[in-house]
Each structure stands twice: as structure tokens, then as C-alpha cells.
Amino acid sequence: MVIRIAAVGDVHLDQDVVGRFRPALDQIAEYADVLLLAGDLTRHGSESEARCVATEFGGLDVPVVAVLGNHDHHCDEVPSVVRVLQDAGITVLEGTGVVLRCGEHRLGIAGAKGFGGGFAGRCASEFGEPEMKAFIRTTSAVADRLGTALRELDADVRVALTHYAPVPDTLAGEPLEIYPFLGSYLLGEAIDSAPTALAIHGHAHHGTERGTTPGGVRVRNVAHPVIKQAYSVFHLSEQADRAKVSAEIGSGIDRSWT
């Protein structure tokens, strides 16, 4: 069994760039069974920009599952953004999961935006000022919901979808000073709490594509500035032992958006 997962993040759509991805997406069913969007779908998080996302990614021949990113929160119009995307048939996750049928098998996707805080040995802690404690409590709560959603999926294969990074590996290339604002080790711990096959994220425009959680889950940064194509495709193959699921990158198909 092979499940083909297309993924991209950080497309930052507005009226000026709407339509650039669509030519590659119209044939996506030939290459993938599902499309995952790893946040920062809009430039500023306005309802009008969400309509651009709905035009670009709605009505495809495969299910589309998304999480929001920090840009999608900027205008404080999240309920409107989510409503527009859902009306276009895009499933938006936040500490929740969805199970999709891929042939005879069940693909479970748990998603959350995530948040910052840093990584083991170089992370903030829930100590000191109320503002610092609130910052880390936010990350902790998001990670807890993600972990619960992953564990509760009734699926043959599990995938984690976030905007913020769960590991530092995929941040290589970004300034070290901003790592705490790009992700958190708590997200990695949540992913490792379930038999997860693959973790997808965005956010790190100058990062690198591949990483691994401490528990051995393969992590992929699909931010558009990193993958430099309309989407990447990953093949998930279920072995006889369902606890062992390998995630391999696809054949490097170039679905360019230019």
C-alpha cells in the first residue's frame, strides 16, 4: 500500500498572485491522493485573501487539509478565514484530526498551527513574568491538543501537520537567534507520542527540507521558498507491521508555479 501525499506551505496568497499555483494543481490527482497546506496561506490573514486561497485550492480532485499560520492570524479575522476555506471544501484543523479513505486504507491527519518556544537546551521555560509563562503555556496547550488528536486517530497511517517546526533540523539556514520563534520541541514530543509516519510543517523560509524527531519520525519542511515548486509529493508505505511506516519523498516531480 502506498499513500501519496502532496504538501506545500507559505504560499502567502493575495490578489496579486492568485492563479499561479492552479495550473499545477489541476492535474494533482495524477500524482497525489491528498494535498496538505502547512499554513501561511494568506499574506495578512484577511477574509478577502482567504477567498484567493479558496479560488486557488478549492474544488480540486483530491481532498485538501490545512492548518493556519501566523500570517493567517494577523488581521484577527480567523473565524472568517476558516469559514471561507471550509466553504470551498478545505478541511481546516486546529488541535483536531480527520481520517480520509485512500483506497482500502485510512489516512489520519492531525493538525495544529503550533507556536514557538525553542528546542532542547535552548528553549524558554514557564518561569518568571506572566507574559513569558503565557507564551510557553500557549505552546504547551497547542502541543497537548496535537498529541491527543494524533493518538485518537482511528487510522492505518498517521500524519502530523503544523505550521511551526517540531525539530531544529529543518531550520538550518535560518539565523539561530530566531529559532525560538520558528518552533518548539514540545511539538516534536507530541508527534512522538503516537505512531506517526510523517510530520509536515512550513514557516522556515530559509530552512532546509529534511529532519527527524527524537523518536525517529521523519519531518519535512514544505515552505514554498524551500521546496521551490507548487508542491512536493511523499509516499507513505505501510509495512506488514503497522507500527513501522516509512515515509519516502516522491520522485521529485516539479510542479512549478511559475
mmCIF file of C-alpha atoms in Angstrom:
data_model
loop_
_atom_site.group_PDB
_atom_site.id
_atom_site.type_symbol
_atom_site.label_atom_id
_atom_site.label_comp_id
_atom_site.label_asym_id
_atom_site.label_seq_id
_atom_site.Cartn_x
_atom_site.Cartn_y
_atom_site.Cartn_z
ATOM 1 C CA MET A 1 0.000 0.000 0.000
ATOM 2 C CA VAL A 2 1.278 3.453 -0.942
ATOM 3 C CA ILE A 3 -0.458 6.695 0.018
ATOM 4 C CA ARG A 4 0.716 9.718 -1.946
ATOM 5 C CA ILE A 5 0.720 12.994 -0.026
ATOM 6 C CA ALA A 6 1.258 16.346 -1.717
ATOM 7 C CA ALA A 7 2.182 19.244 0.549
ATOM 8 C CA VAL A 8 3.112 22.917 0.424
ATOM 9 C CA GLY A 9 3.093 25.805 2.868
ATOM 10 C CA ASP A 10 3.738 29.535 2.967
ATOM 11 C CA VAL A 11 2.084 30.340 -0.333
ATOM 12 C CA HIS A 12 1.074 33.811 1.012
ATOM 13 C CA LEU A 13 -1.728 34.360 -1.456
ATOM 14 C CA ASP A 14 -3.371 37.650 -2.229
ATOM 15 C CA GLN A 15 -4.976 39.117 -5.330
ATOM 16 C CA ASP A 16 -1.585 39.805 -6.930
ATOM 17 C CA VAL A 17 -0.515 36.148 -7.076
ATOM 18 C CA VAL A 18 -3.779 34.203 -7.209
ATOM 19 C CA GLY A 19 -3.795 31.798 -10.151
ATOM 20 C CA ARG A 20 -0.087 30.980 -10.170
ATOM 21 C CA PHE A 21 -0.435 27.593 -8.482
ATOM 22 C CA ARG A 22 -3.632 26.462 -10.168
ATOM 23 C CA PRO A 23 -2.175 25.117 -13.447
ATOM 24 C CA ALA A 24 -0.070 22.620 -11.480
ATOM 25 C CA LEU A 25 -2.953 21.756 -9.160
ATOM 26 C CA ASP A 26 -5.445 20.885 -11.879
ATOM 27 C CA GLN A 27 -3.607 17.595 -12.519
ATOM 28 C CA ILE A 28 -2.763 16.832 -8.899
ATOM 29 C CA ALA A 29 -4.861 13.649 -8.776
ATOM 30 C CA GLU A 30 -2.361 12.018 -11.147
ATOM 31 C CA TYR A 31 0.376 12.358 -8.515
ATOM 32 C CA ALA A 32 -1.268 12.515 -5.084
ATOM 33 C CA ASP A 33 -4.195 11.251 -3.021
ATOM 34 C CA VAL A 34 -4.409 14.301 -0.745
ATOM 35 C CA LEU A 35 -2.996 17.830 -0.528
ATOM 36 C CA LEU A 36 -1.789 19.258 2.789
ATOM 37 C CA LEU A 37 -1.379 23.023 3.288
ATOM 38 C CA ALA A 38 1.066 23.908 6.073
ATOM 39 C CA GLY A 39 -0.124 27.395 6.989
ATOM 40 C CA ASP A 40 0.586 30.974 5.934
ATOM 41 C CA LEU A 41 -1.941 30.560 3.169
ATOM 42 C CA THR A 42 -2.572 34.306 3.051
ATOM 43 C CA ARG A 43 -0.368 37.365 3.244
ATOM 44 C CA HIS A 44 -2.120 39.161 6.091
ATOM 45 C CA GLY A 45 -4.990 36.902 7.141
ATOM 46 C CA SER A 46 -7.881 38.897 5.696
ATOM 47 C CA GLU A 47 -11.164 37.410 4.534
ATOM 48 C CA SER A 48 -10.550 38.731 1.012
ATOM 49 C CA GLU A 49 -7.184 36.941 0.880
ATOM 50 C CA ALA A 50 -8.858 33.773 2.137
ATOM 51 C CA ARG A 51 -11.117 33.959 -0.915
ATOM 52 C CA CYS A 52 -7.966 33.897 -3.050
ATOM 53 C CA VAL A 53 -6.895 30.720 -1.260
ATOM 54 C CA ALA A 54 -10.350 29.234 -1.810
ATOM 55 C CA THR A 55 -10.126 30.030 -5.516
ATOM 56 C CA GLU A 56 -6.652 28.538 -5.796
ATOM 57 C CA PHE A 57 -7.036 25.391 -3.680
ATOM 58 C CA GLY A 58 -10.779 24.744 -3.661
ATOM 59 C CA GLY A 59 -12.541 22.309 -5.968
ATOM 60 C CA LEU A 60 -9.554 20.045 -6.551
ATOM 61 C CA ASP A 61 -9.845 16.364 -7.439
ATOM 62 C CA VAL A 62 -8.228 15.354 -4.115
ATOM 63 C CA PRO A 63 -9.121 16.256 -0.504
ATOM 64 C CA VAL A 64 -7.360 19.373 0.806
ATOM 65 C CA VAL A 65 -6.443 19.628 4.506
ATOM 66 C CA ALA A 66 -4.908 22.760 6.017
ATOM 67 C CA VAL A 67 -3.677 24.427 9.165
ATOM 68 C CA LEU A 68 -3.361 28.166 9.532
ATOM 69 C CA GLY A 69 -0.095 30.038 10.083
ATOM 70 C CA ASN A 70 0.922 33.231 11.859
ATOM 71 C CA HIS A 71 0.203 35.344 8.761
ATOM 72 C CA ASP A 72 -3.330 33.938 8.658
ATOM 73 C CA HIS A 73 -3.894 35.334 12.179
ATOM 74 C CA HIS A 74 -2.539 38.838 11.580
ATOM 75 C CA CYS A 75 -5.810 40.644 10.770
ATOM 76 C CA ASP A 76 -7.695 38.930 13.613
ATOM 77 C CA GLU A 77 -10.200 37.530 11.116
ATOM 78 C CA VAL A 78 -9.571 33.844 11.797
ATOM 79 C CA PRO A 79 -13.240 32.774 12.023
ATOM 80 C CA SER A 80 -13.950 34.413 8.654
ATOM 81 C CA VAL A 81 -10.825 32.916 7.094
ATOM 82 C CA VAL A 82 -11.752 29.438 8.319
ATOM 83 C CA ARG A 83 -15.343 29.810 7.118
ATOM 84 C CA VAL A 84 -14.256 30.831 3.608
ATOM 85 C CA LEU A 85 -11.824 27.906 3.365
ATOM 86 C CA GLN A 86 -14.350 25.395 4.676
ATOM 87 C CA ASP A 87 -16.998 26.675 2.267
ATOM 88 C CA ALA A 88 -14.526 25.871 -0.517
ATOM 89 C CA GLY A 89 -14.243 22.278 0.730
ATOM 90 C CA ILE A 90 -10.905 22.721 2.513
ATOM 91 C CA THR A 91 -10.683 20.996 5.903
ATOM 92 C CA VAL A 92 -9.033 23.275 8.483
ATOM 93 C CA LEU A 93 -7.507 21.607 11.548
ATOM 94 C CA GLU A 94 -6.537 23.151 14.889
ATOM 95 C CA GLY A 95 -5.844 20.589 17.563
ATOM 96 C CA THR A 96 -8.137 18.259 15.644
ATOM 97 C CA GLY A 97 -7.875 15.387 13.215
ATOM 98 C CA VAL A 98 -9.526 13.933 10.143
ATOM 99 C CA VAL A 99 -9.488 10.431 8.658
ATOM 100 C CA LEU A 100 -9.553 10.009 4.880
ATOM 101 C CA ARG A 101 -10.071 6.882 2.838
ATOM 102 C CA CYS A 102 -7.215 6.165 0.437
ATOM 103 C CA GLY A 103 -8.308 3.024 -1.358
ATOM 104 C CA GLU A 104 -8.781 0.369 1.291
ATOM 105 C CA HIS A 105 -6.720 2.224 3.881
ATOM 106 C CA ARG A 106 -7.370 5.026 6.348
ATOM 107 C CA LEU A 107 -5.084 8.054 6.406
ATOM 108 C CA GLY A 108 -5.323 10.041 9.627
ATOM 109 C CA ILE A 109 -4.147 13.650 9.710
ATOM 110 C CA ALA A 110 -3.864 15.641 12.933
ATOM 111 C CA GLY A 111 -3.095 19.315 12.646
ATOM 112 C CA ALA A 112 -2.345 22.452 14.634
ATOM 113 C CA LYS A 113 -0.698 25.779 13.890
ATOM 114 C CA GLY A 114 1.837 25.261 16.653
ATOM 115 C CA PHE A 115 3.806 28.026 18.313
ATOM 116 C CA GLY A 116 7.324 28.992 19.367
ATOM 117 C CA GLY A 117 9.496 28.448 22.390
ATOM 118 C CA GLY A 118 12.671 26.845 21.112
ATOM 119 C CA PHE A 119 14.320 23.465 21.333
ATOM 120 C CA ALA A 120 16.033 21.255 23.875
ATOM 121 C CA GLY A 121 18.907 23.078 25.582
ATOM 122 C CA ARG A 122 17.953 26.420 24.044
ATOM 123 C CA CYS A 123 14.324 26.930 24.926
ATOM 124 C CA ALA A 124 12.179 29.227 27.019
ATOM 125 C CA SER A 125 10.524 27.889 30.163
ATOM 126 C CA GLU A 126 7.317 28.585 32.034
ATOM 127 C CA PHE A 127 9.058 30.778 34.593
ATOM 128 C CA GLY A 128 9.215 34.434 35.506
ATOM 129 C CA GLU A 129 6.955 37.122 34.163
ATOM 130 C CA PRO A 130 3.295 36.407 33.381
ATOM 131 C CA GLU A 131 3.980 37.201 29.732
ATOM 132 C CA MET A 132 6.715 34.548 29.481
ATOM 133 C CA LYS A 133 4.605 31.975 31.286
ATOM 134 C CA ALA A 134 1.671 32.717 28.962
ATOM 135 C CA PHE A 135 3.936 32.301 25.935
ATOM 136 C CA ILE A 136 5.078 28.826 26.932
ATOM 137 C CA ARG A 137 1.656 27.788 28.185
ATOM 138 C CA THR A 138 0.294 28.571 24.732
ATOM 139 C CA THR A 139 2.828 26.255 23.106
ATOM 140 C CA SER A 140 2.245 23.567 25.705
ATOM 141 C CA ALA A 141 -1.528 23.675 25.224
ATOM 142 C CA VAL A 142 -1.223 23.524 21.437
ATOM 143 C CA ALA A 143 1.200 20.594 21.633
ATOM 144 C CA ASP A 144 -1.060 18.743 24.051
ATOM 145 C CA ARG A 145 -4.011 19.084 21.698
ATOM 146 C CA LEU A 146 -1.916 17.946 18.745
ATOM 147 C CA GLY A 147 -0.674 14.879 20.617
ATOM 148 C CA THR A 148 -4.183 13.970 21.731
ATOM 149 C CA ALA A 149 -5.530 14.360 18.203
ATOM 150 C CA LEU A 150 -2.783 12.104 16.819
ATOM 151 C CA ARG A 151 -3.344 9.399 19.422
ATOM 152 C CA GLU A 152 -7.104 9.420 18.936
ATOM 153 C CA LEU A 153 -6.986 8.937 15.163
ATOM 154 C CA ASP A 154 -8.577 5.642 14.116
ATOM 155 C CA ALA A 155 -6.316 5.213 11.098
ATOM 156 C CA ASP A 156 -3.823 2.882 9.470
ATOM 157 C CA VAL A 157 -1.315 5.689 8.881
ATOM 158 C CA ARG A 158 -0.926 8.950 10.843
ATOM 159 C CA VAL A 159 0.464 12.271 9.600
ATOM 160 C CA ALA A 160 1.090 15.409 11.684
ATOM 161 C CA LEU A 161 0.532 18.785 10.027
ATOM 162 C CA THR A 162 1.774 22.013 11.635
ATOM 163 C CA HIS A 163 2.953 25.451 10.593
ATOM 164 C CA TYR A 164 5.664 25.869 13.235
ATOM 165 C CA ALA A 165 8.587 23.438 13.230
ATOM 166 C CA PRO A 166 8.719 20.463 15.618
ATOM 167 C CA VAL A 167 12.505 19.997 15.297
ATOM 168 C CA PRO A 168 15.527 22.273 14.751
ATOM 169 C CA ASP A 169 16.893 20.152 11.874
ATOM 170 C CA THR A 170 14.655 21.780 9.274
ATOM 171 C CA LEU A 171 15.565 25.277 10.479
ATOM 172 C CA ALA A 172 19.190 25.020 9.318
ATOM 173 C CA GLY A 173 19.836 28.143 7.266
ATOM 174 C CA GLU A 174 17.744 30.399 9.483
ATOM 175 C CA PRO A 175 19.507 32.700 11.996
ATOM 176 C CA LEU A 176 19.984 30.868 15.282
ATOM 177 C CA GLU A 177 18.613 33.897 17.129
ATOM 178 C CA ILE A 178 15.101 33.335 15.737
ATOM 179 C CA TYR A 179 14.842 29.562 16.308
ATOM 180 C CA PRO A 180 12.632 30.101 19.403
ATOM 181 C CA PHE A 181 10.122 31.918 17.170
ATOM 182 C CA LEU A 182 10.097 29.215 14.496
ATOM 183 C CA GLY A 183 9.016 26.208 16.533
ATOM 184 C CA SER A 184 9.174 24.153 19.690
ATOM 185 C CA TYR A 185 10.444 20.784 20.885
ATOM 186 C CA LEU A 186 7.036 20.304 22.526
ATOM 187 C CA LEU A 187 5.528 19.779 19.072
ATOM 188 C CA GLY A 188 8.116 17.072 18.421
ATOM 189 C CA GLU A 189 7.224 15.373 21.687
ATOM 190 C CA ALA A 190 3.553 15.426 20.713
ATOM 191 C CA ILE A 191 4.353 13.857 17.350
ATOM 192 C CA ASP A 192 6.436 11.158 19.022
ATOM 193 C CA SER A 193 3.569 10.317 21.383
ATOM 194 C CA ALA A 194 1.775 8.415 18.607
ATOM 195 C CA PRO A 195 2.942 6.045 15.825
ATOM 196 C CA THR A 196 3.277 8.912 13.349
ATOM 197 C CA ALA A 197 4.538 8.220 9.831
ATOM 198 C CA LEU A 198 5.393 11.737 8.717
ATOM 199 C CA ALA A 199 5.396 15.304 10.072
ATOM 200 C CA ILE A 200 4.838 18.221 7.694
ATOM 201 C CA HIS A 201 5.455 21.900 8.530
ATOM 202 C CA GLY A 202 6.290 25.252 6.958
ATOM 203 C CA HIS A 203 7.208 28.701 8.394
ATOM 204 C CA ALA A 204 11.009 28.439 7.947
ATOM 205 C CA HIS A 205 11.524 30.106 4.566
ATOM 206 C CA HIS A 206 15.303 29.849 4.757
ATOM 207 C CA GLY A 207 15.391 26.438 6.390
ATOM 208 C CA THR A 208 16.092 23.029 4.952
ATOM 209 C CA GLU A 209 13.752 20.281 3.831
ATOM 210 C CA ARG A 210 14.528 17.231 5.954
ATOM 211 C CA GLY A 211 14.693 16.404 9.636
ATOM 212 C CA THR A 212 13.789 13.752 12.190
ATOM 213 C CA THR A 213 12.148 13.867 15.613
ATOM 214 C CA PRO A 214 13.972 12.332 18.601
ATOM 215 C CA GLY A 215 11.600 9.382 18.244
ATOM 216 C CA GLY A 216 12.531 8.802 14.617
ATOM 217 C CA VAL A 217 9.581 10.395 12.798
ATOM 218 C CA ARG A 218 10.603 11.934 9.504
ATOM 219 C CA VAL A 219 9.950 15.675 9.303
ATOM 220 C CA ARG A 220 9.620 17.692 6.095
ATOM 221 C CA ASN A 221 9.653 21.478 5.730
ATOM 222 C CA VAL A 222 7.396 22.236 2.758
ATOM 223 C CA ALA A 223 7.542 26.035 2.873
ATOM 224 C CA HIS A 224 7.265 27.142 -0.735
ATOM 225 C CA PRO A 225 10.527 29.142 -0.635
ATOM 226 C CA VAL A 226 12.265 25.906 0.424
ATOM 227 C CA ILE A 227 10.735 23.377 -1.984
ATOM 228 C CA LYS A 228 10.531 25.921 -4.843
ATOM 229 C CA GLN A 229 7.662 24.143 -6.580
ATOM 230 C CA ALA A 230 3.887 24.063 -6.321
ATOM 231 C CA TYR A 231 4.039 21.038 -4.020
ATOM 232 C CA SER A 232 6.220 18.120 -3.003
ATOM 233 C CA VAL A 233 4.927 14.541 -3.027
ATOM 234 C CA PHE A 234 5.664 11.998 -0.299
ATOM 235 C CA HIS A 235 4.935 8.279 -0.471
ATOM 236 C CA LEU A 236 3.816 6.557 2.713
ATOM 237 C CA SER A 237 4.068 2.785 2.614
ATOM 238 C CA GLU A 238 2.515 0.594 5.278
ATOM 239 C CA GLN A 239 4.557 -2.459 6.177
ATOM 240 C CA ALA A 240 3.257 -5.780 7.493
ATOM 241 C CA ASP A 241 3.981 -4.451 10.987
ATOM 242 C CA ARG A 242 1.697 -1.451 11.187
ATOM 243 C CA ALA A 243 3.872 0.185 13.825
ATOM 244 C CA LYS A 244 6.587 0.617 11.225
ATOM 245 C CA VAL A 245 5.642 3.025 8.483
ATOM 246 C CA SER A 246 8.213 4.578 6.169
ATOM 247 C CA ALA A 247 7.839 7.994 4.596
ATOM 248 C CA GLU A 248 9.779 8.471 1.404
ATOM 249 C CA ILE A 249 9.891 11.573 -0.735
ATOM 250 C CA GLY A 250 8.363 11.098 -4.151
ATOM 251 C CA SER A 251 10.117 11.237 -7.454
ATOM 252 C CA GLY A 252 10.877 14.932 -7.253
ATOM 253 C CA ILE A 253 8.136 15.909 -9.691
ATOM 254 C CA ASP A 254 8.472 19.591 -10.488
ATOM 255 C CA ARG A 255 5.042 21.159 -10.285
ATOM 256 C CA SER A 256 6.344 24.667 -10.819
ATOM 257 C CA TRP A 257 4.081 27.610 -10.092
ATOM 258 C CA THR A 258 5.872 29.994 -12.419
#
